[in-house]
PDB file of C-alpha atoms in Angstrom:
ATOM      1  CA  UNK A   1     -29.877 -19.745  22.015  1.00  0.00           C
ATOM      2  CA  UNK A   2     -26.599 -21.465  22.877  1.00  0.00           C
ATOM      3  CA  UNK A   3     -25.535 -21.414  19.225  1.00  0.00           C
ATOM      4  CA  UNK A   4     -26.092 -17.668  18.899  1.00  0.00           C
ATOM      5  CA  UNK A   5     -24.047 -17.014  22.072  1.00  0.00           C
ATOM      6  CA  UNK A   6     -21.184 -19.127  20.676  1.00  0.00           C
ATOM      7  CA  UNK A   7     -21.460 -17.457  17.288  1.00  0.00           C
ATOM      8  CA  UNK A   8     -21.438 -14.010  18.867  1.00  0.00           C
ATOM      9  CA  UNK A   9     -18.450 -14.934  21.066  1.00  0.00           C
ATOM     10  CA  UNK A  10     -16.558 -16.255  18.011  1.00  0.00           C
ATOM     11  CA  UNK A  11     -17.286 -13.130  16.008  1.00  0.00           C
ATOM     12  CA  UNK A  12     -16.156 -10.911  18.875  1.00  0.00           C
ATOM     13  CA  UNK A  13     -12.984 -12.965  19.342  1.00  0.00           C
ATOM     14  CA  UNK A  14     -12.143 -12.619  15.655  1.00  0.00           C
ATOM     15  CA  UNK A  15     -12.936  -8.919  15.601  1.00  0.00           C
ATOM     16  CA  UNK A  16     -10.886  -8.069  18.703  1.00  0.00           C
ATOM     17  CA  UNK A  17      -7.444  -8.552  17.094  1.00  0.00           C
ATOM     18  CA  UNK A  18      -8.447  -6.398  14.138  1.00  0.00           C
ATOM     19  CA  UNK A  19      -9.767  -3.691  16.442  1.00  0.00           C
ATOM     20  CA  UNK A  20      -6.608  -3.887  18.557  1.00  0.00           C
ATOM     21  CA  UNK A  21      -4.507  -3.237  15.437  1.00  0.00           C
ATOM     22  CA  UNK A  22      -6.491  -0.177  14.435  1.00  0.00           C
ATOM     23  CA  UNK A  23      -4.781   2.865  15.931  1.00  0.00           C
ATOM     24  CA  UNK A  24      -6.876   5.528  17.600  1.00  0.00           C
ATOM     25  CA  UNK A  25      -7.726   8.432  15.339  1.00  0.00           C
ATOM     26  CA  UNK A  26      -4.996  11.033  15.074  1.00  0.00           C
ATOM     27  CA  UNK A  27      -5.657  14.524  16.309  1.00  0.00           C
ATOM     28  CA  UNK A  28      -6.995  16.714  13.551  1.00  0.00           C
ATOM     29  CA  UNK A  29      -4.060  18.494  11.922  1.00  0.00           C
ATOM     30  CA  UNK A  30      -4.048  22.258  12.072  1.00  0.00           C
ATOM     31  CA  UNK A  31      -2.273  23.917   9.185  1.00  0.00           C
ATOM     32  CA  UNK A  32      -0.277  26.923  10.308  1.00  0.00           C
ATOM     33  CA  UNK A  33       2.343  26.394   7.620  1.00  0.00           C
ATOM     34  CA  UNK A  34       3.242  28.933   4.989  1.00  0.00           C
ATOM     35  CA  UNK A  35       1.363  27.816   1.863  1.00  0.00           C
ATOM     36  CA  UNK A  36       4.572  27.869  -0.204  1.00  0.00           C
ATOM     37  CA  UNK A  37       6.253  25.456   2.253  1.00  0.00           C
ATOM     38  CA  UNK A  38       3.573  22.774   1.843  1.00  0.00           C
ATOM     39  CA  UNK A  39       2.442  23.280  -1.759  1.00  0.00           C
ATOM     40  CA  UNK A  40       4.390  20.302  -3.155  1.00  0.00           C
ATOM     41  CA  UNK A  41       6.514  17.375  -2.058  1.00  0.00           C
ATOM     42  CA  UNK A  42       9.580  19.236  -3.310  1.00  0.00           C
ATOM     43  CA  UNK A  43       8.640  22.409  -1.408  1.00  0.00           C
ATOM     44  CA  UNK A  44       8.131  20.707   1.955  1.00  0.00           C
ATOM     45  CA  UNK A  45      11.479  18.875   1.724  1.00  0.00           C
ATOM     46  CA  UNK A  46      13.210  22.135   0.774  1.00  0.00           C
ATOM     47  CA  UNK A  47      11.505  23.884   3.718  1.00  0.00           C
ATOM     48  CA  UNK A  48      12.717  21.155   6.076  1.00  0.00           C
ATOM     49  CA  UNK A  49      16.332  21.583   4.968  1.00  0.00           C
ATOM     50  CA  UNK A  50      16.012  25.363   5.101  1.00  0.00           C
ATOM     51  CA  UNK A  51      14.516  25.585   8.586  1.00  0.00           C
ATOM     52  CA  UNK A  52      17.143  23.409  10.311  1.00  0.00           C
ATOM     53  CA  UNK A  53      20.032  25.183   8.579  1.00  0.00           C
ATOM     54  CA  UNK A  54      21.778  28.294   9.788  1.00  0.00           C
ATOM     55  CA  UNK A  55      25.030  29.783  10.994  1.00  0.00           C
ATOM     56  CA  UNK A  56      26.368  29.494  14.539  1.00  0.00           C
ATOM     57  CA  UNK A  57      24.342  31.605  16.943  1.00  0.00           C
ATOM     58  CA  UNK A  58      21.385  31.979  14.559  1.00  0.00           C
ATOM     59  CA  UNK A  59      18.072  30.849  16.086  1.00  0.00           C
ATOM     60  CA  UNK A  60      15.944  28.488  14.025  1.00  0.00           C
ATOM     61  CA  UNK A  61      12.285  29.139  13.291  1.00  0.00           C
ATOM     62  CA  UNK A  62      10.884  26.212  15.269  1.00  0.00           C
ATOM     63  CA  UNK A  63       7.258  27.240  14.658  1.00  0.00           C
ATOM     64  CA  UNK A  64       7.914  26.867  10.935  1.00  0.00           C
ATOM     65  CA  UNK A  65       9.569  23.489  11.611  1.00  0.00           C
ATOM     66  CA  UNK A  66       6.601  22.222  13.658  1.00  0.00           C
ATOM     67  CA  UNK A  67       4.126  23.365  10.975  1.00  0.00           C
ATOM     68  CA  UNK A  68       5.696  20.996   8.430  1.00  0.00           C
ATOM     69  CA  UNK A  69       4.902  17.899  10.507  1.00  0.00           C
ATOM     70  CA  UNK A  70       1.648  15.987  10.871  1.00  0.00           C
ATOM     71  CA  UNK A  71       0.563  15.699  14.545  1.00  0.00           C
ATOM     72  CA  UNK A  72       1.490  11.988  14.500  1.00  0.00           C
ATOM     73  CA  UNK A  73       4.921  12.546  12.901  1.00  0.00           C
ATOM     74  CA  UNK A  74       8.170  11.041  14.118  1.00  0.00           C
ATOM     75  CA  UNK A  75      11.846  11.632  13.445  1.00  0.00           C
ATOM     76  CA  UNK A  76      14.069   8.563  13.643  1.00  0.00           C
ATOM     77  CA  UNK A  77      17.850   8.842  13.731  1.00  0.00           C
ATOM     78  CA  UNK A  78      19.644   5.537  13.296  1.00  0.00           C
ATOM     79  CA  UNK A  79      23.207   4.408  13.703  1.00  0.00           C
ATOM     80  CA  UNK A  80      25.402   2.158  15.804  1.00  0.00           C
ATOM     81  CA  UNK A  81      25.644   2.100  19.588  1.00  0.00           C
ATOM     82  CA  UNK A  82      28.916   1.741  21.511  1.00  0.00           C
ATOM     83  CA  UNK A  83      28.749  -2.041  21.068  1.00  0.00           C
ATOM     84  CA  UNK A  84      28.408  -1.731  17.280  1.00  0.00           C
ATOM     85  CA  UNK A  85      24.743  -2.779  17.266  1.00  0.00           C
ATOM     86  CA  UNK A  86      22.331  -0.963  14.968  1.00  0.00           C
ATOM     87  CA  UNK A  87      19.867   1.227  16.845  1.00  0.00           C
ATOM     88  CA  UNK A  88      17.043   3.599  15.988  1.00  0.00           C
ATOM     89  CA  UNK A  89      15.266   6.138  18.162  1.00  0.00           C
ATOM     90  CA  UNK A  90      11.781   7.515  17.526  1.00  0.00           C
ATOM     91  CA  UNK A  91      11.208  11.102  18.647  1.00  0.00           C
ATOM     92  CA  UNK A  92       8.582  13.783  18.148  1.00  0.00           C
ATOM     93  CA  UNK A  93       9.376  17.058  16.403  1.00  0.00           C
ATOM     94  CA  UNK A  94       9.425  18.793  19.814  1.00  0.00           C
ATOM     95  CA  UNK A  95      11.867  16.213  21.192  1.00  0.00           C
ATOM     96  CA  UNK A  96      14.053  16.792  18.120  1.00  0.00           C
ATOM     97  CA  UNK A  97      14.061  20.525  18.832  1.00  0.00           C
ATOM     98  CA  UNK A  98      15.120  19.942  22.445  1.00  0.00           C
ATOM     99  CA  UNK A  99      17.911  17.563  21.436  1.00  0.00           C
ATOM    100  CA  UNK A 100      19.168  19.304  18.292  1.00  0.00           C
ATOM    101  CA  UNK A 101      18.872  23.024  19.015  1.00  0.00           C
ATOM    102  CA  UNK A 102      21.996  23.337  21.202  1.00  0.00           C
ATOM    103  CA  UNK A 103      24.137  21.668  18.521  1.00  0.00           C
ATOM    104  CA  UNK A 104      22.555  23.346  15.492  1.00  0.00           C
ATOM    105  CA  UNK A 105      22.766  26.839  16.966  1.00  0.00           C
ATOM    106  CA  UNK A 106      25.915  26.294  19.030  1.00  0.00           C
ATOM    107  CA  UNK A 107      28.092  24.909  16.234  1.00  0.00           C
ATOM    108  CA  UNK A 108      26.328  26.148  13.123  1.00  0.00           C
ATOM    109  CA  UNK A 109      24.687  23.623  10.863  1.00  0.00           C
ATOM    110  CA  UNK A 110      23.735  23.637   7.208  1.00  0.00           C
ATOM    111  CA  UNK A 111      22.230  20.538   5.683  1.00  0.00           C
ATOM    112  CA  UNK A 112      21.723  20.533   1.959  1.00  0.00           C
ATOM    113  CA  UNK A 113      20.323  18.038  -0.460  1.00  0.00           C
ATOM    114  CA  UNK A 114      22.765  16.697  -3.034  1.00  0.00           C
ATOM    115  CA  UNK A 115      20.555  14.032  -4.671  1.00  0.00           C
ATOM    116  CA  UNK A 116      16.961  12.791  -4.544  1.00  0.00           C
ATOM    117  CA  UNK A 117      14.855   9.794  -5.531  1.00  0.00           C
ATOM    118  CA  UNK A 118      11.086   9.911  -5.060  1.00  0.00           C
ATOM    119  CA  UNK A 119       8.207   7.510  -5.512  1.00  0.00           C
ATOM    120  CA  UNK A 120       4.549   8.478  -5.405  1.00  0.00           C
ATOM    121  CA  UNK A 121       1.274   6.649  -5.136  1.00  0.00           C
ATOM    122  CA  UNK A 122      -1.835   8.785  -4.768  1.00  0.00           C
ATOM    123  CA  UNK A 123      -1.531  10.879  -1.622  1.00  0.00           C
ATOM    124  CA  UNK A 124       1.743   9.364  -0.393  1.00  0.00           C
ATOM    125  CA  UNK A 125       5.310  10.089  -1.428  1.00  0.00           C
ATOM    126  CA  UNK A 126       8.517   8.442  -0.280  1.00  0.00           C
ATOM    127  CA  UNK A 127      11.599  10.616  -0.751  1.00  0.00           C
ATOM    128  CA  UNK A 128      15.164   9.325  -0.499  1.00  0.00           C
ATOM    129  CA  UNK A 129      17.173  12.512  -0.117  1.00  0.00           C
ATOM    130  CA  UNK A 130      20.942  12.396   0.154  1.00  0.00           C
ATOM    131  CA  UNK A 131      22.414  15.200   2.229  1.00  0.00           C
ATOM    132  CA  UNK A 132      25.676  16.756   3.217  1.00  0.00           C
ATOM    133  CA  UNK A 133      26.220  18.716   6.431  1.00  0.00           C
ATOM    134  CA  UNK A 134      28.443  21.739   6.956  1.00  0.00           C
ATOM    135  CA  UNK A 135      29.004  23.994   9.953  1.00  0.00           C
ATOM    136  CA  UNK A 136      29.191  27.040   7.651  1.00  0.00           C
ATOM    137  CA  UNK A 137      28.422  27.457   3.964  1.00  0.00           C
ATOM    138  CA  UNK A 138      32.022  28.573   3.471  1.00  0.00           C
ATOM    139  CA  UNK A 139      33.376  25.177   4.646  1.00  0.00           C
ATOM    140  CA  UNK A 140      35.495  23.514   1.971  1.00  0.00           C
ATOM    141  CA  UNK A 141      34.118  20.052   2.726  1.00  0.00           C
ATOM    142  CA  UNK A 142      31.098  18.618   4.529  1.00  0.00           C
ATOM    143  CA  UNK A 143      31.686  17.134   7.978  1.00  0.00           C
ATOM    144  CA  UNK A 144      28.977  14.511   7.381  1.00  0.00           C
ATOM    145  CA  UNK A 145      26.783  12.975   4.702  1.00  0.00           C
ATOM    146  CA  UNK A 146      23.893  10.567   4.804  1.00  0.00           C
ATOM    147  CA  UNK A 147      20.443   9.703   3.547  1.00  0.00           C
ATOM    148  CA  UNK A 148      17.058  10.886   4.820  1.00  0.00           C
ATOM    149  CA  UNK A 149      14.069   8.656   4.140  1.00  0.00           C
ATOM    150  CA  UNK A 150      11.079  11.006   4.271  1.00  0.00           C
ATOM    151  CA  UNK A 151       7.454   9.919   4.096  1.00  0.00           C
ATOM    152  CA  UNK A 152       4.945  12.559   3.007  1.00  0.00           C
ATOM    153  CA  UNK A 153       1.147  12.670   2.986  1.00  0.00           C
ATOM    154  CA  UNK A 154      -1.208  14.975   1.090  1.00  0.00           C
ATOM    155  CA  UNK A 155      -4.569  15.521   2.811  1.00  0.00           C
ATOM    156  CA  UNK A 156      -6.232  17.174  -0.186  1.00  0.00           C
ATOM    157  CA  UNK A 157      -5.115  20.631   0.906  1.00  0.00           C
ATOM    158  CA  UNK A 158      -1.403  20.444   1.721  1.00  0.00           C
ATOM    159  CA  UNK A 159       1.599  18.171   2.200  1.00  0.00           C
ATOM    160  CA  UNK A 160       2.619  16.881   5.640  1.00  0.00           C
ATOM    161  CA  UNK A 161       5.797  15.173   6.812  1.00  0.00           C
ATOM    162  CA  UNK A 162       4.857  11.904   8.526  1.00  0.00           C
ATOM    163  CA  UNK A 163       8.374  10.683   9.215  1.00  0.00           C
ATOM    164  CA  UNK A 164      12.020  11.447   8.694  1.00  0.00           C
ATOM    165  CA  UNK A 165      14.248   8.403   9.163  1.00  0.00           C
ATOM    166  CA  UNK A 166      17.963   8.855   8.558  1.00  0.00           C
ATOM    167  CA  UNK A 167      21.364   7.284   8.667  1.00  0.00           C
ATOM    168  CA  UNK A 168      24.723   8.974   8.383  1.00  0.00           C
ATOM    169  CA  UNK A 169      27.386   7.674   6.064  1.00  0.00           C
ATOM    170  CA  UNK A 170      30.300   5.784   7.617  1.00  0.00           C
ATOM    171  CA  UNK A 171      33.465   4.256   6.132  1.00  0.00           C
ATOM    172  CA  UNK A 172      31.861   0.829   6.603  1.00  0.00           C
ATOM    173  CA  UNK A 173      28.585   2.001   4.982  1.00  0.00           C
ATOM    174  CA  UNK A 174      29.281   4.542   2.252  1.00  0.00           C
ATOM    175  CA  UNK A 175      26.403   6.071   0.338  1.00  0.00           C
ATOM    176  CA  UNK A 176      25.595   3.832  -2.665  1.00  0.00           C
ATOM    177  CA  UNK A 177      26.257   5.394  -6.070  1.00  0.00           C
ATOM    178  CA  UNK A 178      22.562   5.348  -7.021  1.00  0.00           C
ATOM    179  CA  UNK A 179      21.893   7.805  -4.156  1.00  0.00           C
ATOM    180  CA  UNK A 180      24.625  10.249  -5.211  1.00  0.00           C
ATOM    181  CA  UNK A 181      24.423  12.993  -7.841  1.00  0.00           C
ATOM    182  CA  UNK A 182      24.805  11.639 -11.332  1.00  0.00           C
ATOM    183  CA  UNK A 183      28.014  12.588 -13.103  1.00  0.00           C
ATOM    184  CA  UNK A 184      27.538  15.057 -15.907  1.00  0.00           C
TER     185      UNK A 184
END
């Protein structure tokens, strides 16, 4: 009897860390996205760029934006704090809307892809997409550039954005040549 109690206790002790590492199930995703927006990895990335872009004073279609993201999705801007230390912040799509809308609509914002590298395995795709940002499409030069690291998931029906993690280019950290458009 004592041996089976010890064996059971040992098994439970070993199983507990594994169970603690298993996240709770995600809420079931509800697809309200336009089928064309989520039909391919390329389409969902294009829809993301399209939905956040627009002239000053033009409202964004935030329902379309939300529909691109899996319920567990996060957006993660990264950069340097005032002390020069690298930082990253994890926010939900709704938190992004709250933070970004005043700037996007108030100043005008167009983000467009200038280069892309993708890798796929089964239902997952990792997209490195280099962007440039303009206040208006008529601007002669972008006011910012950077790289978005986007993780996508296909559930058998459609593509979902799981995360968008990005860093803007700085003089100290220029975009590497392999992430820029090829010459010619």
